[in-house]
């Protein structure tokens, strides 16, 4: 199912997305696919990676959060404008139980500065809610 989702490119089938987030095997499959450069550039014109960050934020499990962190640590540049525009709210959506780990991302000088700023924005949003 994720293959079909990836190949669809920009056009997201809402029902398929709803089915994906319900599946217990979704996160490991997403993680495996994101380790393949073709899903960042070629297959579906690279939209799978962008759609994946939204799916992971909806799934909200520990495993999903770990994959999201991997993306921020290893593929932040590939997120382009999505990094500053959407990642803060997606991190916020994981919930306050991840506050300390999001804070660690914000303080980690080894990752992309915009990934750090996105994490800091999520922390600020958590502080006012």
Coordinates of N, CA and C in Angstrom, one line a residue:
X1 N 0.8 -1.2 0.0 CA 0.0 0.0 0.0 C 0.9 1.3 0.0
X2 N 2.0 1.3 0.8 CA 2.8 2.4 0.8 C 3.5 2.7 -0.5
X3 N 3.8 1.6 -1.3 CA 4.3 1.8 -2.6 C 3.4 2.6 -3.5
X4 N 2.1 2.2 -3.5 CA 1.1 2.9 -4.3 C 1.0 4.4 -3.8
X5 N 1.0 4.5 -2.5 CA 0.9 5.9 -1.9 C 2.1 6.7 -2.4
X6 N 3.3 6.1 -2.4 CA 4.5 6.9 -2.8 C 4.5 7.2 -4.3
X7 N 4.0 6.3 -5.1 CA 4.0 6.5 -6.6 C 2.9 7.5 -7.0
X8 N 2.0 7.8 -6.1 CA 0.9 8.8 -6.4 C 1.4 10.2 -6.5
X9 N 2.6 10.4 -5.9 CA 3.2 11.7 -5.9 C 2.4 12.7 -5.1
X10 N 2.2 13.9 -5.7 CA 1.5 15.0 -4.9 C 0.1 14.6 -4.6
X11 N -0.6 13.9 -5.4 CA -2.0 13.5 -5.1 C -2.1 12.5 -4.0
X12 N -2.6 13.0 -2.9 CA -2.8 12.1 -1.7 C -4.2 11.5 -1.7
X13 N -4.3 10.2 -1.7 CA -5.6 9.6 -1.5 C -5.9 9.5 0.0
X14 N -6.8 10.3 0.4 CA -7.1 10.5 1.8 C -7.5 9.2 2.5
X15 N -8.2 8.4 1.8 CA -8.6 7.1 2.4 C -7.4 6.2 2.6
X16 N -6.5 6.2 1.6 CA -5.3 5.4 1.7 C -4.5 5.9 2.9
X17 N -4.3 7.2 3.1 CA -3.6 7.8 4.2 C -4.2 7.3 5.5
X18 N -5.5 7.4 5.6 CA -6.2 6.9 6.9 C -5.9 5.5 7.1
X19 N -5.9 4.6 6.1 CA -5.6 3.2 6.3 C -4.1 3.0 6.7
X20 N -3.2 3.8 6.1 CA -1.8 3.6 6.5 C -1.5 3.9 7.9
X21 N -2.1 5.0 8.5 CA -1.8 5.3 9.8 C -2.4 4.3 10.8
X22 N -3.3 3.5 10.4 CA -3.9 2.5 11.3 C -3.1 1.2 11.3
X23 N -2.2 1.0 10.3 CA -1.4 -0.2 10.2 C -0.3 -0.3 11.2
X24 N -0.1 -1.4 11.9 CA 1.0 -1.5 12.9 C 2.3 -1.6 12.2
X25 N 2.4 -2.0 10.9 CA 3.7 -2.1 10.2 C 4.0 -0.8 9.4
X26 N 3.2 0.2 9.5 CA 3.4 1.4 8.7 C 4.8 2.1 9.0
X27 N 5.1 2.3 10.3 CA 6.3 3.0 10.6 C 7.6 2.3 10.2
X28 N 7.7 1.0 10.4 CA 9.0 0.4 9.9 C 9.1 0.4 8.4
X29 N 7.9 0.3 7.7 CA 7.9 0.4 6.3 C 8.3 1.8 5.8
X30 N 7.7 2.8 6.4 CA 8.1 4.2 6.1 C 9.5 4.4 6.3
X31 N 10.1 3.9 7.4 CA 11.5 4.1 7.7 C 12.4 3.5 6.7
X32 N 12.0 2.3 6.3 CA 12.8 1.6 5.3 C 12.8 2.3 4.0
X33 N 11.6 2.8 3.6 CA 11.5 3.5 2.3 C 12.3 4.8 2.3
X34 N 12.3 5.5 3.5 CA 13.0 6.8 3.6 C 14.5 6.6 3.5
X35 N 15.0 5.4 3.8 CA 16.4 5.2 3.7 C 16.9 5.0 2.2
X36 N 15.9 4.9 1.3 CA 16.2 4.7 -0.1 C 16.0 6.1 -0.8
X37 N 17.1 6.6 -1.3 CA 17.2 7.9 -1.9 C 16.1 8.1 -3.0
X38 N 15.7 7.1 -3.6 CA 14.7 7.2 -4.7 C 13.4 7.8 -4.2
X39 N 13.1 7.5 -3.0 CA 11.8 8.1 -2.4 C 11.9 9.6 -2.1
X40 N 13.1 10.1 -2.1 CA 13.4 11.5 -1.8 C 13.4 12.3 -3.1
X41 N 13.7 11.6 -4.2 CA 13.9 12.4 -5.4 C 13.1 11.9 -6.6
X42 N 13.0 10.6 -6.8 CA 12.5 10.1 -8.0 C 11.0 9.6 -7.9
X43 N 10.8 8.6 -7.1 CA 9.5 7.9 -7.1 C 8.5 8.9 -6.6
X44 N 7.4 9.1 -7.4 CA 6.4 10.1 -7.0 C 6.9 11.5 -6.9
X45 N 7.9 11.8 -7.7 CA 8.6 13.1 -7.7 C 9.0 13.6 -6.3
X46 N 9.3 12.6 -5.4 CA 9.8 12.9 -4.1 C 8.8 13.3 -3.0
X47 N 7.5 13.3 -3.4 CA 6.5 13.7 -2.4 C 6.3 12.7 -1.3
X48 N 6.8 11.5 -1.4 CA 6.6 10.5 -0.4 C 7.2 11.0 0.9
X49 N 8.4 11.5 0.8 CA 9.1 11.9 2.0 C 8.4 13.0 2.8
X50 N 7.8 14.0 2.0 CA 7.0 15.0 2.6 C 5.8 14.5 3.2
X51 N 5.1 13.7 2.5 CA 3.8 13.1 3.1 C 4.1 12.2 4.3
X52 N 5.3 11.6 4.3 CA 5.7 10.7 5.4 C 5.8 11.5 6.8
X53 N 6.3 12.7 6.7 CA 6.4 13.5 8.0 C 5.1 13.8 8.6
X54 N 4.1 14.0 7.7 CA 2.7 14.2 8.2 C 2.1 12.9 8.7
X55 N 2.4 11.8 8.0 CA 1.9 10.5 8.5 C 2.5 10.2 9.9
X56 N 3.8 10.4 10.0 CA 4.4 10.0 11.3 C 3.9 10.9 12.4
X57 N 3.6 12.1 12.1 CA 3.0 13.0 13.2 C 1.6 12.6 13.6
X58 N 0.9 12.0 12.7 CA -0.5 11.5 13.0 C -0.4 10.2 13.8
X59 N 0.6 9.4 13.4 CA 0.7 8.1 14.1 C 1.1 8.3 15.6
X60 N 2.1 9.2 15.8 CA 2.5 9.7 17.2 C 3.0 8.6 18.1
X61 N 3.5 7.6 17.6 CA 4.1 6.5 18.5 C 5.6 6.9 18.8
X62 N 6.2 6.2 19.7 CA 7.6 6.3 20.0 C 8.4 6.0 18.7
X63 N 8.0 5.0 18.1 CA 8.7 4.5 16.8 C 8.6 5.6 15.7
X64 N 7.4 6.2 15.6 CA 7.2 7.3 14.6 C 8.0 8.5 15.0
X65 N 8.1 8.8 16.2 CA 8.9 10.0 16.7 C 10.4 9.7 16.4
X66 N 10.9 8.5 16.6 CA 12.3 8.2 16.3 C 12.6 8.3 14.9
X67 N 11.7 7.9 14.0 CA 11.9 8.1 12.5 C 11.9 9.6 12.2
X68 N 11.0 10.3 12.8 CA 10.9 11.8 12.5 C 12.3 12.4 13.0
X69 N 12.8 12.0 14.1 CA 14.1 12.5 14.6 C 15.2 12.2 13.6
X70 N 15.2 10.9 13.1 CA 16.2 10.5 12.1 C 16.1 11.4 10.9
X71 N 14.9 11.7 10.4 CA 14.8 12.6 9.3 C 15.4 14.0 9.6
X72 N 15.1 14.6 10.7 CA 15.7 15.9 11.1 C 17.2 15.8 11.2
X73 N 17.7 14.7 11.7 CA 19.2 14.6 11.8 C 19.9 14.3 10.5
X74 N 19.2 13.6 9.6 CA 19.9 13.1 8.4 C 19.4 13.7 7.1
X75 N 18.2 14.2 7.1 CA 17.6 14.6 5.8 C 17.0 16.0 5.8
X76 N 17.4 16.8 6.8 CA 16.7 18.1 7.0 C 16.8 19.0 5.7
X77 N 17.9 19.0 5.1 CA 18.0 19.8 3.8 C 17.0 19.4 2.8
X78 N 16.7 18.1 2.7 CA 15.8 17.6 1.7 C 14.3 18.0 2.0
X79 N 14.0 18.5 3.2 CA 12.7 18.9 3.5 C 12.4 20.3 3.0
X80 N 13.4 21.0 2.6 CA 13.3 22.4 2.0 C 12.4 23.3 2.9
X81 N 11.5 24.0 2.3 CA 10.6 24.9 3.0 C 9.7 24.2 4.0
X82 N 9.5 22.9 3.8 CA 8.6 22.2 4.7 C 9.2 22.2 6.1
X83 N 10.6 22.3 6.2 CA 11.3 22.2 7.4 C 10.9 23.4 8.3
X84 N 10.8 24.6 7.8 CA 10.5 25.8 8.6 C 9.0 26.0 8.6
X85 N 8.3 25.6 7.6 CA 6.9 25.9 7.6 C 6.0 25.0 8.3
X86 N 6.3 23.7 8.3 CA 5.4 22.7 8.8 C 6.0 21.8 9.9
X87 N 7.3 21.6 9.9 CA 7.9 20.7 10.9 C 7.6 21.2 12.4
X88 N 7.6 22.5 12.7 CA 7.3 22.9 14.1 C 6.0 22.4 14.5
X89 N 4.9 22.5 13.7 CA 3.6 22.1 14.1 C 3.5 20.6 14.2
X90 N 4.3 19.9 13.3 CA 4.3 18.4 13.3 C 5.0 17.9 14.6
X91 N 6.1 18.5 15.0 CA 6.7 18.2 16.2 C 5.8 18.4 17.4
X92 N 5.1 19.6 17.4 CA 4.2 19.9 18.4 C 3.1 18.9 18.5
X93 N 2.6 18.4 17.4 CA 1.6 17.4 17.4 C 1.9 16.1 18.1
X94 N 3.2 15.7 18.2 CA 3.6 14.5 18.9 C 3.3 14.6 20.3
X95 N 3.2 15.8 20.9 CA 2.8 16.0 22.3 C 3.9 16.3 23.2
X96 N 3.4 16.8 24.4 CA 4.3 17.3 25.4 C 5.2 16.2 26.0
X97 N 4.7 14.9 25.9 CA 5.5 13.8 26.4 C 6.9 13.7 25.7
X98 N 7.0 14.4 24.5 CA 8.3 14.4 23.8 C 9.1 15.7 24.0
X99 N 8.6 16.5 24.9 CA 9.2 17.8 25.1 C 10.7 17.8 25.3
X100 N 11.2 16.9 26.2 CA 12.6 16.8 26.5 C 13.4 16.4 25.2
X101 N 12.9 15.5 24.4 CA 13.6 15.1 23.2 C 13.6 16.1 22.1
X102 N 12.5 16.9 22.1 CA 12.4 18.0 21.1 C 13.4 19.1 21.5
X103 N 13.5 19.3 22.8 CA 14.5 20.2 23.4 C 15.9 19.8 23.0
X104 N 16.2 18.5 23.1 CA 17.5 18.0 22.8 C 17.8 18.3 21.3
X105 N 16.8 18.2 20.4 CA 17.0 18.5 19.0 C 17.3 20.0 18.9
X106 N 16.6 20.8 19.6 CA 16.9 22.3 19.5 C 18.3 22.7 20.0
X107 N 18.8 21.9 20.9 CA 20.1 22.2 21.4 C 21.3 21.5 20.7
X108 N 21.0 20.6 19.8 CA 22.0 19.8 19.2 C 22.7 20.6 18.1
X109 N 23.9 21.0 18.3 CA 24.6 21.8 17.4 C 25.1 21.0 16.2
X110 N 24.9 19.7 16.2 CA 25.4 18.9 15.1 C 24.3 18.7 14.0
X111 N 23.1 19.2 14.2 CA 22.1 19.1 13.1 C 21.8 20.5 12.5
X112 N 21.2 20.4 11.4 CA 20.8 21.6 10.6 C 20.2 22.7 11.5
X113 N 20.7 23.9 11.3 CA 20.2 25.0 12.1 C 18.7 25.2 11.9
X114 N 18.1 25.0 10.8 CA 16.7 25.2 10.6 C 15.9 24.0 11.3
X115 N 16.5 22.9 11.3 CA 15.9 21.8 12.1 C 15.8 22.2 13.6
X116 N 16.9 22.7 14.1 CA 17.0 23.2 15.4 C 16.0 24.3 15.7
X117 N 15.8 25.2 14.8 CA 14.8 26.3 15.0 C 13.4 25.8 14.9
X118 N 13.2 24.8 14.1 CA 11.9 24.1 14.1 C 11.5 23.5 15.4
X119 N 12.5 22.8 16.0 CA 12.3 22.2 17.3 C 12.1 23.2 18.4
X120 N 12.9 24.3 18.3 CA 12.7 25.4 19.3 C 11.3 26.0 19.1
X121 N 10.8 26.2 17.9 CA 9.4 26.7 17.7 C 8.4 25.8 18.3
X122 N 8.6 24.5 18.2 CA 7.6 23.5 18.8 C 7.6 23.6 20.3
X123 N 8.8 23.8 20.9 CA 8.9 23.9 22.3 C 8.2 25.2 22.8
X124 N 8.4 26.3 22.1 CA 7.7 27.5 22.4 C 6.2 27.3 22.4
X125 N 5.7 26.7 21.3 CA 4.3 26.4 21.2 C 3.8 25.6 22.4
X126 N 4.6 24.6 22.8 CA 4.2 23.8 23.9 C 4.1 24.6 25.2
X127 N 5.0 25.6 25.3 CA 5.1 26.4 26.5 C 3.9 27.3 26.7
X128 N 3.2 27.6 25.6 CA 2.1 28.6 25.7 C 0.7 27.9 25.7
X129 N 0.7 26.5 25.6 CA -0.5 25.8 25.5 C -0.8 25.0 26.8

